[in-house]
Amino acid sequence: MNQKKLVVLTGAGVSAESGIRTFRDSNGLWEDHDIMEVASPGGWRKNRALVLDFYNQRRKQARDCQPNDAHYALARLEKHFEVQIITQNVDDLHERAGSSNVLHLHGELSKAQSSLDPSLVYTLDHWEIKEGAKCEKGSQLRPFIVWFGEAVPMMEPAISLTSKADIFLVLGTSMQVYPAASLIDFVPRAAQKYLIDPQVPDFQLPREVKVIQEKATVGMRILEDLLLSS
């Protein structure tokens, strides 16, 4: 018997319980920086040293954080479902918890990218990208992060995965970030749909979405029991 496809869209609320701060919880400031200074092509052009240092500190912080119960619950569900995670998070906590199939919509902290050729991506073996670190074409390495104003190249694969879901879960995101939030529009009508987040979105969700208004770790305990009992 084929396993059901469980597609999960995760957001900052999952990482927050591991101690990774999110900019949306603090009035558009991310670790006390204006988000456009550190997460836009304009910010990179204006102050490259600041941007490099900002992501170096995020990388260092993420290495000290550990996966939480929500990450581990998703990894456990692979025994029962074909689980595909689509994450807006740039940390690697899903992978470290044991999840096999993780698609990063907004890039990955643990990688660097050529600022000349976006197809040149390198896995880092340390937490720093230094000024003067260059790709093979001689251009400065930048964080492998999708910044505001840039295209989201992984959206097409994410839509393809979402359109095949038997069960679709939104976890730890209040559906404010586009285009990621639009993925729910591609879920098959017959699929079971769940949302776990303390904040219910202020727009009209499809009626068939079952809302569990809890933080990620608590909500995943409830949902894991629910899915396994059915």
PDB file of C-alpha atoms in Angstrom:
ATOM      1  CA  MET A   1       0.000   0.000   0.000  1.00  0.00           C
ATOM      2  CA  ASN A   2       1.343   3.428  -0.964  1.00  0.00           C
ATOM      3  CA  GLN A   3       1.955   5.857   1.860  1.00  0.00           C
ATOM      4  CA  LYS A   4      -0.056   9.062   1.859  1.00  0.00           C
ATOM      5  CA  LYS A   5       1.831  12.207   0.864  1.00  0.00           C
ATOM      6  CA  LEU A   6       2.131  14.642   3.792  1.00  0.00           C
ATOM      7  CA  VAL A   7       3.368  18.043   2.598  1.00  0.00           C
ATOM      8  CA  VAL A   8       4.346  20.489   5.352  1.00  0.00           C
ATOM      9  CA  LEU A   9       4.953  24.229   4.966  1.00  0.00           C
ATOM     10  CA  THR A  10       6.996  25.411   7.957  1.00  0.00           C
ATOM     11  CA  GLY A  11       7.790  28.916   9.097  1.00  0.00           C
ATOM     12  CA  ALA A  12       9.601  30.921  11.744  1.00  0.00           C
ATOM     13  CA  GLY A  13       7.435  29.644  14.618  1.00  0.00           C
ATOM     14  CA  VAL A  14       9.121  26.235  14.365  1.00  0.00           C
ATOM     15  CA  SER A  15      12.646  27.667  14.629  1.00  0.00           C
ATOM     16  CA  ALA A  16      11.643  30.185  17.307  1.00  0.00           C
ATOM     17  CA  GLU A  17      11.134  27.402  19.847  1.00  0.00           C
ATOM     18  CA  SER A  18      14.764  26.403  19.289  1.00  0.00           C
ATOM     19  CA  GLY A  19      15.874  29.939  20.170  1.00  0.00           C
ATOM     20  CA  ILE A  20      16.189  31.446  16.691  1.00  0.00           C
ATOM     21  CA  ARG A  21      14.704  34.937  16.691  1.00  0.00           C
ATOM     22  CA  THR A  22      12.343  36.050  13.948  1.00  0.00           C
ATOM     23  CA  PHE A  23      12.159  39.566  12.551  1.00  0.00           C
ATOM     24  CA  ARG A  24       8.358  39.596  12.308  1.00  0.00           C
ATOM     25  CA  ASP A  25       8.047  39.389  16.086  1.00  0.00           C
ATOM     26  CA  SER A  26       9.865  42.671  16.589  1.00  0.00           C
ATOM     27  CA  ASN A  27       8.367  45.375  14.368  1.00  0.00           C
ATOM     28  CA  GLY A  28      10.302  44.589  11.216  1.00  0.00           C
ATOM     29  CA  LEU A  29      13.637  44.561  13.026  1.00  0.00           C
ATOM     30  CA  TRP A  30      15.762  41.444  12.762  1.00  0.00           C
ATOM     31  CA  GLU A  31      18.277  41.197  15.611  1.00  0.00           C
ATOM     32  CA  ASP A  32      17.902  45.006  15.913  1.00  0.00           C
ATOM     33  CA  HIS A  33      18.596  45.687  12.214  1.00  0.00           C
ATOM     34  CA  ASP A  34      16.156  47.134   9.710  1.00  0.00           C
ATOM     35  CA  ILE A  35      15.294  44.139   7.562  1.00  0.00           C
ATOM     36  CA  MET A  36      16.006  45.996   4.296  1.00  0.00           C
ATOM     37  CA  GLU A  37      19.559  46.768   5.452  1.00  0.00           C
ATOM     38  CA  VAL A  38      20.425  43.090   5.808  1.00  0.00           C
ATOM     39  CA  ALA A  39      18.000  41.244   3.519  1.00  0.00           C
ATOM     40  CA  SER A  40      17.834  43.124   0.229  1.00  0.00           C
ATOM     41  CA  PRO A  41      20.086  43.582  -2.824  1.00  0.00           C
ATOM     42  CA  GLY A  42      20.169  47.316  -1.999  1.00  0.00           C
ATOM     43  CA  GLY A  43      21.435  46.594   1.506  1.00  0.00           C
ATOM     44  CA  TRP A  44      24.173  44.371   0.050  1.00  0.00           C
ATOM     45  CA  ARG A  45      25.293  47.091  -2.374  1.00  0.00           C
ATOM     46  CA  LYS A  46      25.207  49.751   0.361  1.00  0.00           C
ATOM     47  CA  ASN A  47      27.065  47.911   3.120  1.00  0.00           C
ATOM     48  CA  ARG A  48      28.446  44.517   2.192  1.00  0.00           C
ATOM     49  CA  ALA A  49      30.480  44.196   5.413  1.00  0.00           C
ATOM     50  CA  LEU A  50      27.345  44.655   7.549  1.00  0.00           C
ATOM     51  CA  VAL A  51      25.412  42.030   5.578  1.00  0.00           C
ATOM     52  CA  LEU A  52      28.250  39.494   5.733  1.00  0.00           C
ATOM     53  CA  ASP A  53      28.643  40.015   9.483  1.00  0.00           C
ATOM     54  CA  PHE A  54      24.888  39.794  10.059  1.00  0.00           C
ATOM     55  CA  TYR A  55      24.622  36.370   8.426  1.00  0.00           C
ATOM     56  CA  ASN A  56      27.859  35.186  10.007  1.00  0.00           C
ATOM     57  CA  GLN A  57      26.277  35.873  13.410  1.00  0.00           C
ATOM     58  CA  ARG A  58      23.016  34.145  12.372  1.00  0.00           C
ATOM     59  CA  ARG A  59      25.063  31.139  11.187  1.00  0.00           C
ATOM     60  CA  LYS A  60      26.972  31.006  14.464  1.00  0.00           C
ATOM     61  CA  GLN A  61      23.723  31.300  16.454  1.00  0.00           C
ATOM     62  CA  ALA A  62      21.993  28.554  14.440  1.00  0.00           C
ATOM     63  CA  ARG A  63      24.887  26.149  15.022  1.00  0.00           C
ATOM     64  CA  ASP A  64      24.377  26.497  18.778  1.00  0.00           C
ATOM     65  CA  CYS A  65      20.620  25.832  18.540  1.00  0.00           C
ATOM     66  CA  GLN A  66      19.107  22.354  18.647  1.00  0.00           C
ATOM     67  CA  PRO A  67      16.033  20.889  16.919  1.00  0.00           C
ATOM     68  CA  ASN A  68      12.905  20.883  19.088  1.00  0.00           C
ATOM     69  CA  ASP A  69      10.009  18.437  19.533  1.00  0.00           C
ATOM     70  CA  ALA A  70       8.189  19.782  16.461  1.00  0.00           C
ATOM     71  CA  HIS A  71      11.209  19.035  14.241  1.00  0.00           C
ATOM     72  CA  TYR A  72      11.510  15.540  15.703  1.00  0.00           C
ATOM     73  CA  ALA A  73       7.780  14.846  15.330  1.00  0.00           C
ATOM     74  CA  LEU A  74       7.979  15.610  11.597  1.00  0.00           C
ATOM     75  CA  ALA A  75      10.965  13.291  11.246  1.00  0.00           C
ATOM     76  CA  ARG A  76       9.087  10.493  13.077  1.00  0.00           C
ATOM     77  CA  LEU A  77       6.118  10.800  10.732  1.00  0.00           C
ATOM     78  CA  GLU A  78       8.326   9.540   7.879  1.00  0.00           C
ATOM     79  CA  LYS A  79       7.687   6.024   9.268  1.00  0.00           C
ATOM     80  CA  HIS A  80       4.004   6.398   8.384  1.00  0.00           C
ATOM     81  CA  PHE A  81       3.793   8.949   5.551  1.00  0.00           C
ATOM     82  CA  GLU A  82       5.733  10.181   2.566  1.00  0.00           C
ATOM     83  CA  VAL A  83       6.739  13.461   4.192  1.00  0.00           C
ATOM     84  CA  GLN A  84       7.918  16.457   2.182  1.00  0.00           C
ATOM     85  CA  ILE A  85       8.854  19.606   4.084  1.00  0.00           C
ATOM     86  CA  ILE A  86       8.788  22.979   2.341  1.00  0.00           C
ATOM     87  CA  THR A  87      10.377  25.453   4.728  1.00  0.00           C
ATOM     88  CA  GLN A  88      10.634  29.231   4.780  1.00  0.00           C
ATOM     89  CA  ASN A  89      13.384  28.841   7.390  1.00  0.00           C
ATOM     90  CA  VAL A  90      17.046  29.117   6.423  1.00  0.00           C
ATOM     91  CA  ASP A  91      18.437  26.993   9.280  1.00  0.00           C
ATOM     92  CA  ASP A  92      19.110  23.256   8.996  1.00  0.00           C
ATOM     93  CA  LEU A  93      17.157  22.121  12.079  1.00  0.00           C
ATOM     94  CA  HIS A  94      14.765  19.944  10.049  1.00  0.00           C
ATOM     95  CA  GLU A  95      17.689  18.050   8.564  1.00  0.00           C
ATOM     96  CA  ARG A  96      19.424  17.728  11.930  1.00  0.00           C
ATOM     97  CA  ALA A  97      16.233  16.271  13.428  1.00  0.00           C
ATOM     98  CA  GLY A  98      16.272  13.564  10.752  1.00  0.00           C
ATOM     99  CA  SER A  99      13.882  14.782   8.051  1.00  0.00           C
ATOM    100  CA  SER A 100      14.932  13.389   4.662  1.00  0.00           C
ATOM    101  CA  ASN A 101      13.084  15.620   2.182  1.00  0.00           C
ATOM    102  CA  VAL A 102      13.452  19.339   2.875  1.00  0.00           C
ATOM    103  CA  LEU A 103      12.989  22.048   0.255  1.00  0.00           C
ATOM    104  CA  HIS A 104      14.261  25.488   1.370  1.00  0.00           C
ATOM    105  CA  LEU A 105      12.214  28.266  -0.238  1.00  0.00           C
ATOM    106  CA  HIS A 106      14.326  31.156   1.025  1.00  0.00           C
ATOM    107  CA  GLY A 107      17.819  29.680   0.870  1.00  0.00           C
ATOM    108  CA  GLU A 108      20.133  28.110   3.437  1.00  0.00           C
ATOM    109  CA  LEU A 109      22.393  29.703   6.024  1.00  0.00           C
ATOM    110  CA  SER A 110      24.911  26.870   5.719  1.00  0.00           C
ATOM    111  CA  LYS A 111      25.672  27.716   2.075  1.00  0.00           C
ATOM    112  CA  ALA A 112      27.301  30.556   0.150  1.00  0.00           C
ATOM    113  CA  GLN A 113      26.529  31.756  -3.348  1.00  0.00           C
ATOM    114  CA  SER A 114      28.462  33.582  -6.041  1.00  0.00           C
ATOM    115  CA  SER A 115      27.353  37.218  -6.308  1.00  0.00           C
ATOM    116  CA  LEU A 116      28.043  36.986 -10.065  1.00  0.00           C
ATOM    117  CA  ASP A 117      26.558  33.586 -10.984  1.00  0.00           C
ATOM    118  CA  PRO A 118      23.623  32.426  -8.809  1.00  0.00           C
ATOM    119  CA  SER A 119      24.085  28.821  -9.978  1.00  0.00           C
ATOM    120  CA  LEU A 120      27.411  28.609  -8.122  1.00  0.00           C
ATOM    121  CA  VAL A 121      26.499  27.494  -4.594  1.00  0.00           C
ATOM    122  CA  TYR A 122      28.929  26.172  -1.991  1.00  0.00           C
ATOM    123  CA  THR A 123      28.366  24.333   1.308  1.00  0.00           C
ATOM    124  CA  LEU A 124      30.280  26.047   4.109  1.00  0.00           C
ATOM    125  CA  ASP A 125      32.356  24.048   6.570  1.00  0.00           C
ATOM    126  CA  HIS A 126      32.552  26.996   8.990  1.00  0.00           C
ATOM    127  CA  TRP A 127      30.281  29.824  10.138  1.00  0.00           C
ATOM    128  CA  GLU A 128      31.982  32.747   8.388  1.00  0.00           C
ATOM    129  CA  ILE A 129      31.881  34.176   4.890  1.00  0.00           C
ATOM    130  CA  LYS A 130      34.724  36.694   4.904  1.00  0.00           C
ATOM    131  CA  GLU A 131      35.202  39.823   2.844  1.00  0.00           C
ATOM    132  CA  GLY A 132      37.414  38.712  -0.046  1.00  0.00           C
ATOM    133  CA  ALA A 133      36.134  35.114  -0.131  1.00  0.00           C
ATOM    134  CA  LYS A 134      35.498  34.519  -3.821  1.00  0.00           C
ATOM    135  CA  CYS A 135      33.723  32.047  -6.083  1.00  0.00           C
ATOM    136  CA  GLU A 136      35.566  30.286  -8.893  1.00  0.00           C
ATOM    137  CA  LYS A 137      34.701  33.170 -11.239  1.00  0.00           C
ATOM    138  CA  GLY A 138      36.388  35.661  -8.931  1.00  0.00           C
ATOM    139  CA  SER A 139      33.349  37.407  -7.421  1.00  0.00           C
ATOM    140  CA  GLN A 140      32.628  37.911  -3.713  1.00  0.00           C
ATOM    141  CA  LEU A 141      30.634  35.129  -2.040  1.00  0.00           C
ATOM    142  CA  ARG A 142      27.307  36.219  -0.570  1.00  0.00           C
ATOM    143  CA  PRO A 143      24.851  34.443   1.726  1.00  0.00           C
ATOM    144  CA  PHE A 144      22.732  31.826  -0.068  1.00  0.00           C
ATOM    145  CA  ILE A 145      19.548  33.627   0.976  1.00  0.00           C
ATOM    146  CA  VAL A 146      16.605  34.861  -1.087  1.00  0.00           C
ATOM    147  CA  TRP A 147      16.374  38.545  -0.217  1.00  0.00           C
ATOM    148  CA  PHE A 148      13.381  40.864  -0.483  1.00  0.00           C
ATOM    149  CA  GLY A 149      12.968  41.913  -4.101  1.00  0.00           C
ATOM    150  CA  GLU A 150      14.555  38.729  -5.460  1.00  0.00           C
ATOM    151  CA  ALA A 151      12.783  35.887  -7.254  1.00  0.00           C
ATOM    152  CA  VAL A 152      12.036  32.698  -5.281  1.00  0.00           C
ATOM    153  CA  PRO A 153      13.409  30.017  -7.626  1.00  0.00           C
ATOM    154  CA  MET A 154      12.141  27.098  -5.522  1.00  0.00           C
ATOM    155  CA  MET A 155       8.487  28.161  -5.775  1.00  0.00           C
ATOM    156  CA  GLU A 156       7.806  26.054  -8.872  1.00  0.00           C
ATOM    157  CA  PRO A 157       9.078  22.809  -7.289  1.00  0.00           C
ATOM    158  CA  ALA A 158       7.150  23.712  -4.110  1.00  0.00           C
ATOM    159  CA  ILE A 159       3.910  24.182  -6.080  1.00  0.00           C
ATOM    160  CA  SER A 160       4.473  20.845  -7.811  1.00  0.00           C
ATOM    161  CA  LEU A 161       4.884  19.048  -4.460  1.00  0.00           C
ATOM    162  CA  THR A 162       1.899  20.836  -2.912  1.00  0.00           C
ATOM    163  CA  SER A 163      -0.375  19.898  -5.810  1.00  0.00           C
ATOM    164  CA  LYS A 164       0.195  16.196  -5.047  1.00  0.00           C
ATOM    165  CA  ALA A 165      -0.515  16.349  -1.283  1.00  0.00           C
ATOM    166  CA  ASP A 166      -2.947  13.968   0.400  1.00  0.00           C
ATOM    167  CA  ILE A 167      -2.441  15.881   3.660  1.00  0.00           C
ATOM    168  CA  PHE A 168      -1.196  19.488   3.813  1.00  0.00           C
ATOM    169  CA  LEU A 169       0.057  21.076   7.027  1.00  0.00           C
ATOM    170  CA  VAL A 170       0.974  24.703   7.661  1.00  0.00           C
ATOM    171  CA  LEU A 171       3.191  24.805  10.764  1.00  0.00           C
ATOM    172  CA  GLY A 172       4.549  27.806  12.635  1.00  0.00           C
ATOM    173  CA  THR A 173       3.607  30.490  10.145  1.00  0.00           C
ATOM    174  CA  SER A 174       0.651  32.845  10.098  1.00  0.00           C
ATOM    175  CA  MET A 175       0.711  32.955   6.273  1.00  0.00           C
ATOM    176  CA  GLN A 176       1.999  36.527   5.946  1.00  0.00           C
ATOM    177  CA  VAL A 177       4.995  35.928   3.644  1.00  0.00           C
ATOM    178  CA  TYR A 178       4.366  35.739  -0.100  1.00  0.00           C
ATOM    179  CA  PRO A 179       4.752  33.921  -2.387  1.00  0.00           C
ATOM    180  CA  ALA A 180       5.028  31.067   0.174  1.00  0.00           C
ATOM    181  CA  ALA A 181       1.582  31.784   1.642  1.00  0.00           C
ATOM    182  CA  SER A 182       0.002  31.209  -1.777  1.00  0.00           C
ATOM    183  CA  LEU A 183       0.950  27.515  -1.685  1.00  0.00           C
ATOM    184  CA  ILE A 184      -2.312  26.702   0.096  1.00  0.00           C
ATOM    185  CA  ASP A 185      -4.113  27.663  -3.134  1.00  0.00           C
ATOM    186  CA  PHE A 186      -2.444  24.706  -4.903  1.00  0.00           C
ATOM    187  CA  VAL A 187      -3.477  22.026  -2.399  1.00  0.00           C
ATOM    188  CA  PRO A 188      -5.891  19.490  -3.939  1.00  0.00           C
ATOM    189  CA  ARG A 189      -9.488  20.047  -2.833  1.00  0.00           C
ATOM    190  CA  ALA A 190      -9.765  16.500  -1.456  1.00  0.00           C
ATOM    191  CA  ALA A 191      -6.615  16.772   0.708  1.00  0.00           C
ATOM    192  CA  GLN A 192      -6.841  17.054   4.487  1.00  0.00           C
ATOM    193  CA  LYS A 193      -5.603  20.499   5.551  1.00  0.00           C
ATOM    194  CA  TYR A 194      -4.240  21.594   8.942  1.00  0.00           C
ATOM    195  CA  LEU A 195      -2.829  24.827  10.355  1.00  0.00           C
ATOM    196  CA  ILE A 196      -0.801  24.923  13.587  1.00  0.00           C
ATOM    197  CA  ASP A 197       0.074  28.397  14.841  1.00  0.00           C
ATOM    198  CA  PRO A 198      -0.803  30.484  17.932  1.00  0.00           C
ATOM    199  CA  GLN A 199      -1.991  33.256  15.585  1.00  0.00           C
ATOM    200  CA  VAL A 200      -4.804  32.434  13.191  1.00  0.00           C
ATOM    201  CA  PRO A 201      -4.437  34.460   9.960  1.00  0.00           C
ATOM    202  CA  ASP A 202      -6.732  37.472   9.754  1.00  0.00           C
ATOM    203  CA  PHE A 203      -7.879  36.507   6.249  1.00  0.00           C
ATOM    204  CA  GLN A 204     -10.495  33.900   5.378  1.00  0.00           C
ATOM    205  CA  LEU A 205      -9.003  30.409   5.343  1.00  0.00           C
ATOM    206  CA  PRO A 206     -10.660  27.693   3.282  1.00  0.00           C
ATOM    207  CA  ARG A 207     -13.433  26.168   5.415  1.00  0.00           C
ATOM    208  CA  GLU A 208     -11.926  22.709   5.365  1.00  0.00           C
ATOM    209  CA  VAL A 209      -8.696  23.804   7.133  1.00  0.00           C
ATOM    210  CA  LYS A 210      -8.581  22.404  10.672  1.00  0.00           C
ATOM    211  CA  VAL A 211      -6.893  24.965  12.932  1.00  0.00           C
ATOM    212  CA  ILE A 212      -4.844  23.951  15.976  1.00  0.00           C
ATOM    213  CA  GLN A 213      -4.154  27.253  17.727  1.00  0.00           C
ATOM    214  CA  GLU A 214      -0.960  26.249  19.557  1.00  0.00           C
ATOM    215  CA  LYS A 215       2.785  26.764  19.287  1.00  0.00           C
ATOM    216  CA  ALA A 216       4.568  24.287  17.031  1.00  0.00           C
ATOM    217  CA  THR A 217       5.752  21.781  19.650  1.00  0.00           C
ATOM    218  CA  VAL A 218       2.341  21.497  21.351  1.00  0.00           C
ATOM    219  CA  GLY A 219       0.412  21.486  18.075  1.00  0.00           C
ATOM    220  CA  MET A 220       2.571  18.736  16.600  1.00  0.00           C
ATOM    221  CA  ARG A 221       1.888  16.473  19.596  1.00  0.00           C
ATOM    222  CA  ILE A 222      -1.839  16.913  18.990  1.00  0.00           C
ATOM    223  CA  LEU A 223      -1.578  16.396  15.231  1.00  0.00           C
ATOM    224  CA  GLU A 224       0.754  13.409  15.471  1.00  0.00           C
ATOM    225  CA  ASP A 225      -1.790  11.648  17.716  1.00  0.00           C
ATOM    226  CA  LEU A 226      -4.599  12.639  15.359  1.00  0.00           C
ATOM    227  CA  LEU A 227      -2.869  11.397  12.195  1.00  0.00           C
ATOM    228  CA  LEU A 228      -1.674   8.132  13.708  1.00  0.00           C
ATOM    229  CA  SER A 229      -5.032   7.303  15.283  1.00  0.00           C
ATOM    230  CA  SER A 230      -6.801   7.740  11.953  1.00  0.00           C
TER     231      SER A 230
END
